[in-house]
Amino acid sequence: MDQPVASGEFSPTTARPAQPGAGLRRRSLLTLALLALFVALPFLPPFSHREDLVRWLVAATLIAAQAMCFDLSAGFISVANFGFAAFVGLGAYTSALLVVRLGVSPWIAMFAGIIPAAIVGFATGLLTLRLRGLFAAMVAWFVGIALMGVARNLVDLTRGSLGLSVPLLFESTSNRPYYFVILVMTIVILLILTWLTRSNFGLAFRCIGQNMEAARASGINPTRYRVLNFTISCALAGWLGASMPTTTAS
């Protein structure tokens, strides 16, 4: 016969079953609360009366998005992209030149920076990610130096160190509209990276970052996945860079 259970004593037969959806609901509520906070932040003190502080919010959100893109390579495949800022700049110059030289709408030019950054990132990864160590990181750094030299020396096209004056997305001088543009881009990047890292691609990235030989023995092609990872990181960096010339309120 079953023994009686004393008061306060745990019994498997009397324990309440765990609710599988409880954790998901808590995470969803926390996510919605954080999103509501970020949306309301520019309207709360002291940001509601200080445009300079809202400007800092724009910069902080942009840097946070760039950090996520950088971490896709550094955190998952253990490749530190020392030329990351160059890919951001490549997207920025592409967007600015399309607007200034060709009269393309800034809203369209914002997405144009993805293409050249992805192409240069793919070429850099294809040439360097077959090898190990700091080779890929150093070559990415050299690519950044080369792109900086091109931007400075093609004065007729880029105006050199003077830079390009690009029309803004909004007529208003307030920084709040630009904050929401960058916030939406950050959320989109977060969703893309979350889906990617939770997929089979993300599993392959983690395997390569932890033990490349074990990943290869498991049937994973390290070069293919490393190049894919590096290209996606550079493409997203180019998209963020392409938003910079048109989201800078005076």
mmCIF file of C-alpha atoms in Angstrom:
data_model
loop_
_atom_site.group_PDB
_atom_site.id
_atom_site.type_symbol
_atom_site.label_atom_id
_atom_site.label_comp_id
_atom_site.label_asym_id
_atom_site.label_seq_id
_atom_site.Cartn_x
_atom_site.Cartn_y
_atom_site.Cartn_z
ATOM 1 C CA MET A 1 0.000 0.000 0.000
ATOM 2 C CA ASP A 2 1.076 3.583 -0.627
ATOM 3 C CA GLN A 3 2.445 5.306 2.433
ATOM 4 C CA PRO A 4 0.649 8.496 3.493
ATOM 5 C CA VAL A 5 2.471 11.729 2.762
ATOM 6 C CA ALA A 6 3.191 13.992 5.706
ATOM 7 C CA SER A 7 2.176 17.620 5.540
ATOM 8 C CA GLY A 8 4.794 19.716 3.696
ATOM 9 C CA GLU A 9 6.572 16.644 2.310
ATOM 10 C CA PHE A 10 7.140 16.485 -1.464
ATOM 11 C CA SER A 11 5.511 13.653 -3.372
ATOM 12 C CA PRO A 12 5.765 13.038 -7.140
ATOM 13 C CA THR A 13 2.117 12.017 -7.189
ATOM 14 C CA THR A 14 0.957 15.278 -5.633
ATOM 15 C CA ALA A 15 3.311 17.687 -7.415
ATOM 16 C CA ARG A 16 1.683 20.049 -9.869
ATOM 17 C CA PRO A 17 2.747 19.538 -13.477
ATOM 18 C CA ALA A 18 4.848 22.335 -14.927
ATOM 19 C CA GLN A 19 3.141 24.529 -17.483
ATOM 20 C CA PRO A 20 5.260 24.502 -20.646
ATOM 21 C CA GLY A 21 3.909 27.838 -21.846
ATOM 22 C CA ALA A 22 4.533 29.744 -18.615
ATOM 23 C CA GLY A 23 8.175 30.513 -19.360
ATOM 24 C CA LEU A 24 7.337 31.589 -22.895
ATOM 25 C CA ARG A 25 4.611 33.920 -21.656
ATOM 26 C CA ARG A 26 6.969 35.489 -19.116
ATOM 27 C CA ARG A 27 9.607 36.074 -21.788
ATOM 28 C CA SER A 28 7.003 37.539 -24.131
ATOM 29 C CA LEU A 29 5.737 39.912 -21.458
ATOM 30 C CA LEU A 30 9.289 40.953 -20.597
ATOM 31 C CA THR A 31 10.055 41.556 -24.272
ATOM 32 C CA LEU A 32 6.925 43.676 -24.711
ATOM 33 C CA ALA A 33 7.735 45.646 -21.571
ATOM 34 C CA LEU A 34 11.270 46.384 -22.781
ATOM 35 C CA LEU A 35 9.980 47.354 -26.221
ATOM 36 C CA ALA A 36 7.431 49.714 -24.655
ATOM 37 C CA LEU A 37 10.200 51.234 -22.536
ATOM 38 C CA PHE A 38 12.441 51.855 -25.540
ATOM 39 C CA VAL A 39 9.551 53.395 -27.485
ATOM 40 C CA ALA A 40 8.602 55.699 -24.606
ATOM 41 C CA LEU A 41 12.175 56.565 -23.617
ATOM 42 C CA PRO A 42 12.548 59.736 -25.780
ATOM 43 C CA PHE A 43 9.372 61.154 -24.215
ATOM 44 C CA LEU A 44 10.411 60.551 -20.603
ATOM 45 C CA PRO A 45 12.498 62.924 -18.472
ATOM 46 C CA PRO A 46 15.232 63.969 -18.965
ATOM 47 C CA PHE A 47 15.097 63.026 -22.673
ATOM 48 C CA SER A 48 11.791 64.830 -23.241
ATOM 49 C CA HIS A 49 13.443 68.248 -22.838
ATOM 50 C CA ARG A 50 16.970 67.537 -24.073
ATOM 51 C CA GLU A 51 17.585 67.011 -27.777
ATOM 52 C CA ASP A 52 21.246 66.326 -27.101
ATOM 53 C CA LEU A 53 20.318 63.362 -24.900
ATOM 54 C CA VAL A 54 17.971 62.022 -27.572
ATOM 55 C CA ARG A 55 20.896 62.345 -29.933
ATOM 56 C CA TRP A 56 22.876 60.132 -27.569
ATOM 57 C CA LEU A 57 20.035 57.608 -27.682
ATOM 58 C CA VAL A 58 20.300 57.490 -31.474
ATOM 59 C CA ALA A 59 24.047 56.872 -31.273
ATOM 60 C CA ALA A 60 23.696 54.296 -28.487
ATOM 61 C CA THR A 61 21.045 52.327 -30.389
ATOM 62 C CA LEU A 62 23.162 52.379 -33.538
ATOM 63 C CA ILE A 63 26.213 51.140 -31.629
ATOM 64 C CA ALA A 64 24.130 48.383 -30.018
ATOM 65 C CA ALA A 65 23.006 47.173 -33.451
ATOM 66 C CA GLN A 66 26.586 47.232 -34.718
ATOM 67 C CA ALA A 67 27.717 45.248 -31.680
ATOM 68 C CA MET A 68 25.186 42.515 -32.475
ATOM 69 C CA CYS A 69 26.443 42.305 -36.067
ATOM 70 C CA PHE A 70 30.073 42.204 -34.927
ATOM 71 C CA ASP A 71 29.311 39.487 -32.388
ATOM 72 C CA LEU A 72 27.871 37.234 -35.092
ATOM 73 C CA SER A 73 31.433 36.595 -36.295
ATOM 74 C CA ALA A 74 33.447 37.212 -33.137
ATOM 75 C CA GLY A 75 31.117 35.316 -30.830
ATOM 76 C CA PHE A 76 30.087 32.363 -32.994
ATOM 77 C CA ILE A 77 32.970 31.525 -35.355
ATOM 78 C CA SER A 78 35.744 33.224 -33.327
ATOM 79 C CA VAL A 79 36.748 35.627 -36.096
ATOM 80 C CA ALA A 80 37.271 39.214 -34.958
ATOM 81 C CA ASN A 81 36.539 41.509 -37.895
ATOM 82 C CA PHE A 82 39.074 44.282 -37.348
ATOM 83 C CA GLY A 83 37.756 46.006 -40.463
ATOM 84 C CA PHE A 84 34.145 46.092 -39.285
ATOM 85 C CA ALA A 85 34.015 49.895 -39.258
ATOM 86 C CA ALA A 86 35.150 49.902 -42.889
ATOM 87 C CA PHE A 87 32.107 47.874 -43.942
ATOM 88 C CA VAL A 88 29.894 50.297 -42.039
ATOM 89 C CA GLY A 89 31.630 53.153 -43.877
ATOM 90 C CA LEU A 90 31.273 51.387 -47.225
ATOM 91 C CA GLY A 91 27.514 51.240 -46.734
ATOM 92 C CA ALA A 92 27.462 54.884 -45.677
ATOM 93 C CA TYR A 93 29.393 56.089 -48.737
ATOM 94 C CA THR A 94 27.265 53.962 -51.068
ATOM 95 C CA SER A 95 24.068 55.442 -49.675
ATOM 96 C CA ALA A 96 25.413 58.997 -49.706
ATOM 97 C CA LEU A 97 26.741 58.791 -53.283
ATOM 98 C CA LEU A 98 23.449 57.435 -54.583
ATOM 99 C CA VAL A 99 21.564 60.300 -52.978
ATOM 100 C CA VAL A 100 23.974 63.092 -53.878
ATOM 101 C CA ARG A 101 25.222 61.990 -57.316
ATOM 102 C CA LEU A 102 22.228 60.115 -58.716
ATOM 103 C CA GLY A 103 19.330 61.693 -56.855
ATOM 104 C CA VAL A 104 18.078 58.406 -55.405
ATOM 105 C CA SER A 105 15.577 58.692 -52.571
ATOM 106 C CA PRO A 106 17.256 58.400 -49.151
ATOM 107 C CA TRP A 107 14.692 55.754 -48.169
ATOM 108 C CA ILE A 108 15.839 53.558 -51.062
ATOM 109 C CA ALA A 109 19.524 54.366 -50.669
ATOM 110 C CA MET A 110 19.365 53.151 -47.059
ATOM 111 C CA PHE A 111 19.143 49.585 -48.342
ATOM 112 C CA ALA A 112 21.760 49.955 -51.078
ATOM 113 C CA GLY A 113 24.656 49.707 -48.639
ATOM 114 C CA ILE A 114 23.894 46.029 -48.086
ATOM 115 C CA ILE A 115 25.099 44.990 -51.555
ATOM 116 C CA PRO A 116 28.682 46.353 -51.702
ATOM 117 C CA ALA A 117 29.332 45.451 -48.061
ATOM 118 C CA ALA A 118 28.149 41.892 -48.693
ATOM 119 C CA ILE A 119 30.255 41.581 -51.864
ATOM 120 C CA VAL A 120 33.444 42.883 -50.259
ATOM 121 C CA GLY A 121 32.766 40.799 -47.136
ATOM 122 C CA PHE A 122 32.231 37.672 -49.223
ATOM 123 C CA ALA A 123 35.442 38.276 -51.191
ATOM 124 C CA THR A 124 37.428 38.946 -48.014
ATOM 125 C CA GLY A 125 36.062 35.848 -46.304
ATOM 126 C CA LEU A 126 36.589 33.653 -49.361
ATOM 127 C CA LEU A 127 40.260 34.642 -49.521
ATOM 128 C CA THR A 128 41.040 34.460 -45.827
ATOM 129 C CA LEU A 129 38.684 32.163 -43.927
ATOM 130 C CA ARG A 130 40.258 29.013 -45.306
ATOM 131 C CA LEU A 131 43.089 29.703 -42.885
ATOM 132 C CA ARG A 132 43.163 29.973 -39.112
ATOM 133 C CA GLY A 133 44.503 32.435 -36.618
ATOM 134 C CA LEU A 134 44.513 36.195 -37.072
ATOM 135 C CA PHE A 135 44.919 36.055 -40.834
ATOM 136 C CA ALA A 136 41.271 36.885 -41.611
ATOM 137 C CA ALA A 137 41.139 39.606 -38.947
ATOM 138 C CA MET A 138 44.308 41.294 -40.219
ATOM 139 C CA VAL A 139 43.265 41.145 -43.873
ATOM 140 C CA ALA A 140 39.899 42.690 -42.927
ATOM 141 C CA TRP A 141 41.869 45.457 -41.236
ATOM 142 C CA PHE A 142 43.918 46.012 -44.393
ATOM 143 C CA VAL A 143 40.709 46.107 -46.438
ATOM 144 C CA GLY A 144 39.463 48.832 -44.120
ATOM 145 C CA ILE A 145 42.649 50.852 -44.583
ATOM 146 C CA ALA A 146 42.378 50.447 -48.359
ATOM 147 C CA LEU A 147 38.753 51.624 -48.373
ATOM 148 C CA MET A 148 39.688 54.629 -46.246
ATOM 149 C CA GLY A 149 42.434 55.518 -48.731
ATOM 150 C CA VAL A 150 40.011 55.246 -51.642
ATOM 151 C CA ALA A 151 37.477 57.494 -49.912
ATOM 152 C CA ARG A 152 40.113 60.123 -49.177
ATOM 153 C CA ASN A 153 41.833 60.115 -52.563
ATOM 154 C CA LEU A 154 38.818 60.091 -54.890
ATOM 155 C CA VAL A 155 38.143 63.733 -54.131
ATOM 156 C CA ASP A 156 36.046 64.333 -57.246
ATOM 157 C CA LEU A 157 33.649 61.609 -56.167
ATOM 158 C CA THR A 158 33.707 61.623 -52.375
ATOM 159 C CA ARG A 159 35.039 65.160 -51.667
ATOM 160 C CA GLY A 160 37.836 63.540 -49.676
ATOM 161 C CA SER A 161 38.084 64.468 -46.024
ATOM 162 C CA LEU A 162 35.355 67.117 -46.450
ATOM 163 C CA GLY A 163 32.717 64.408 -46.734
ATOM 164 C CA LEU A 164 29.321 64.484 -48.415
ATOM 165 C CA SER A 165 26.300 66.559 -47.410
ATOM 166 C CA VAL A 166 23.242 64.335 -47.708
ATOM 167 C CA PRO A 167 19.570 65.371 -47.377
ATOM 168 C CA LEU A 168 17.949 64.059 -44.226
ATOM 169 C CA LEU A 169 14.994 61.698 -44.080
ATOM 170 C CA PHE A 170 12.761 64.167 -42.231
ATOM 171 C CA GLU A 171 12.206 67.913 -42.401
ATOM 172 C CA SER A 172 12.158 68.158 -38.618
ATOM 173 C CA THR A 173 15.324 68.961 -36.692
ATOM 174 C CA SER A 174 14.144 66.774 -33.813
ATOM 175 C CA ASN A 175 16.143 63.618 -33.220
ATOM 176 C CA ARG A 176 13.143 61.520 -32.179
ATOM 177 C CA PRO A 177 12.111 60.383 -35.703
ATOM 178 C CA TYR A 178 15.672 59.207 -36.366
ATOM 179 C CA TYR A 179 15.727 57.337 -33.079
ATOM 180 C CA PHE A 180 12.675 55.351 -34.105
ATOM 181 C CA VAL A 181 14.197 54.583 -37.521
ATOM 182 C CA ILE A 182 17.337 53.195 -35.887
ATOM 183 C CA LEU A 183 15.265 51.380 -33.254
ATOM 184 C CA VAL A 184 13.231 49.601 -35.954
ATOM 185 C CA MET A 185 16.432 48.625 -37.775
ATOM 186 C CA THR A 186 17.896 47.297 -34.523
ATOM 187 C CA ILE A 187 14.793 45.196 -33.852
ATOM 188 C CA VAL A 188 14.888 43.803 -37.400
ATOM 189 C CA ILE A 189 18.557 42.876 -37.018
ATOM 190 C CA LEU A 190 17.840 41.283 -33.638
ATOM 191 C CA LEU A 191 15.055 39.164 -35.144
ATOM 192 C CA ILE A 192 17.257 38.114 -38.076
ATOM 193 C CA LEU A 193 20.168 37.151 -35.851
ATOM 194 C CA THR A 194 17.896 35.372 -33.364
ATOM 195 C CA TRP A 195 16.369 33.259 -36.121
ATOM 196 C CA LEU A 196 19.769 32.618 -37.689
ATOM 197 C CA THR A 197 21.535 31.566 -34.505
ATOM 198 C CA ARG A 198 18.675 29.265 -33.477
ATOM 199 C CA SER A 199 18.598 27.540 -36.856
ATOM 200 C CA ASN A 200 20.866 24.785 -38.170
ATOM 201 C CA PHE A 201 23.183 27.522 -39.424
ATOM 202 C CA GLY A 202 23.621 28.810 -35.887
ATOM 203 C CA LEU A 203 24.344 25.292 -34.652
ATOM 204 C CA ALA A 204 27.041 24.949 -37.310
ATOM 205 C CA PHE A 205 28.478 28.355 -36.350
ATOM 206 C CA ARG A 206 28.744 27.350 -32.694
ATOM 207 C CA CYS A 207 30.336 24.009 -33.554
ATOM 208 C CA ILE A 208 32.960 25.728 -35.699
ATOM 209 C CA GLY A 209 33.685 28.334 -33.023
ATOM 210 C CA GLN A 210 34.153 25.709 -30.310
ATOM 211 C CA ASN A 211 36.075 23.025 -32.200
ATOM 212 C CA MET A 212 36.657 23.278 -35.922
ATOM 213 C CA GLU A 213 38.109 19.787 -36.271
ATOM 214 C CA ALA A 214 35.138 18.229 -34.479
ATOM 215 C CA ALA A 215 32.785 20.240 -36.693
ATOM 216 C CA ARG A 216 34.579 19.011 -39.810
ATOM 217 C CA ALA A 217 34.417 15.433 -38.541
ATOM 218 C CA SER A 218 30.653 15.882 -38.082
ATOM 219 C CA GLY A 219 30.225 16.715 -41.765
ATOM 220 C CA ILE A 220 30.244 20.537 -41.484
ATOM 221 C CA ASN A 221 32.206 22.472 -44.089
ATOM 222 C CA PRO A 222 33.974 25.102 -41.939
ATOM 223 C CA THR A 223 34.979 27.351 -44.831
ATOM 224 C CA ARG A 224 31.470 27.518 -46.266
ATOM 225 C CA TYR A 225 29.815 28.396 -42.975
ATOM 226 C CA ARG A 226 32.531 30.826 -41.917
ATOM 227 C CA VAL A 227 32.251 32.714 -45.209
ATOM 228 C CA LEU A 228 28.456 32.745 -44.885
ATOM 229 C CA ASN A 229 28.690 34.074 -41.332
ATOM 230 C CA PHE A 230 31.212 36.746 -42.280
ATOM 231 C CA THR A 231 29.187 37.854 -45.304
ATOM 232 C CA ILE A 232 25.966 38.237 -43.317
ATOM 233 C CA SER A 233 27.767 40.222 -40.621
ATOM 234 C CA CYS A 234 29.292 42.579 -43.207
ATOM 235 C CA ALA A 235 25.993 42.966 -45.082
ATOM 236 C CA LEU A 236 24.150 44.013 -41.919
ATOM 237 C CA ALA A 237 27.006 46.378 -41.077
ATOM 238 C CA GLY A 238 26.609 47.943 -44.522
ATOM 239 C CA TRP A 239 22.879 48.391 -43.931
ATOM 240 C CA LEU A 240 23.506 50.190 -40.654
ATOM 241 C CA GLY A 241 26.155 52.328 -42.300
ATOM 242 C CA ALA A 242 23.805 53.236 -45.145
ATOM 243 C CA SER A 243 21.361 54.683 -42.609
ATOM 244 C CA MET A 244 23.931 56.984 -41.043
ATOM 245 C CA PRO A 245 24.161 59.793 -43.678
ATOM 246 C CA THR A 246 20.378 60.275 -43.705
ATOM 247 C CA THR A 247 19.659 59.879 -39.980
ATOM 248 C CA THR A 248 21.858 62.643 -38.643
ATOM 249 C CA ALA A 249 19.696 65.535 -37.511
ATOM 250 C CA SER A 250 21.343 68.896 -37.011
#
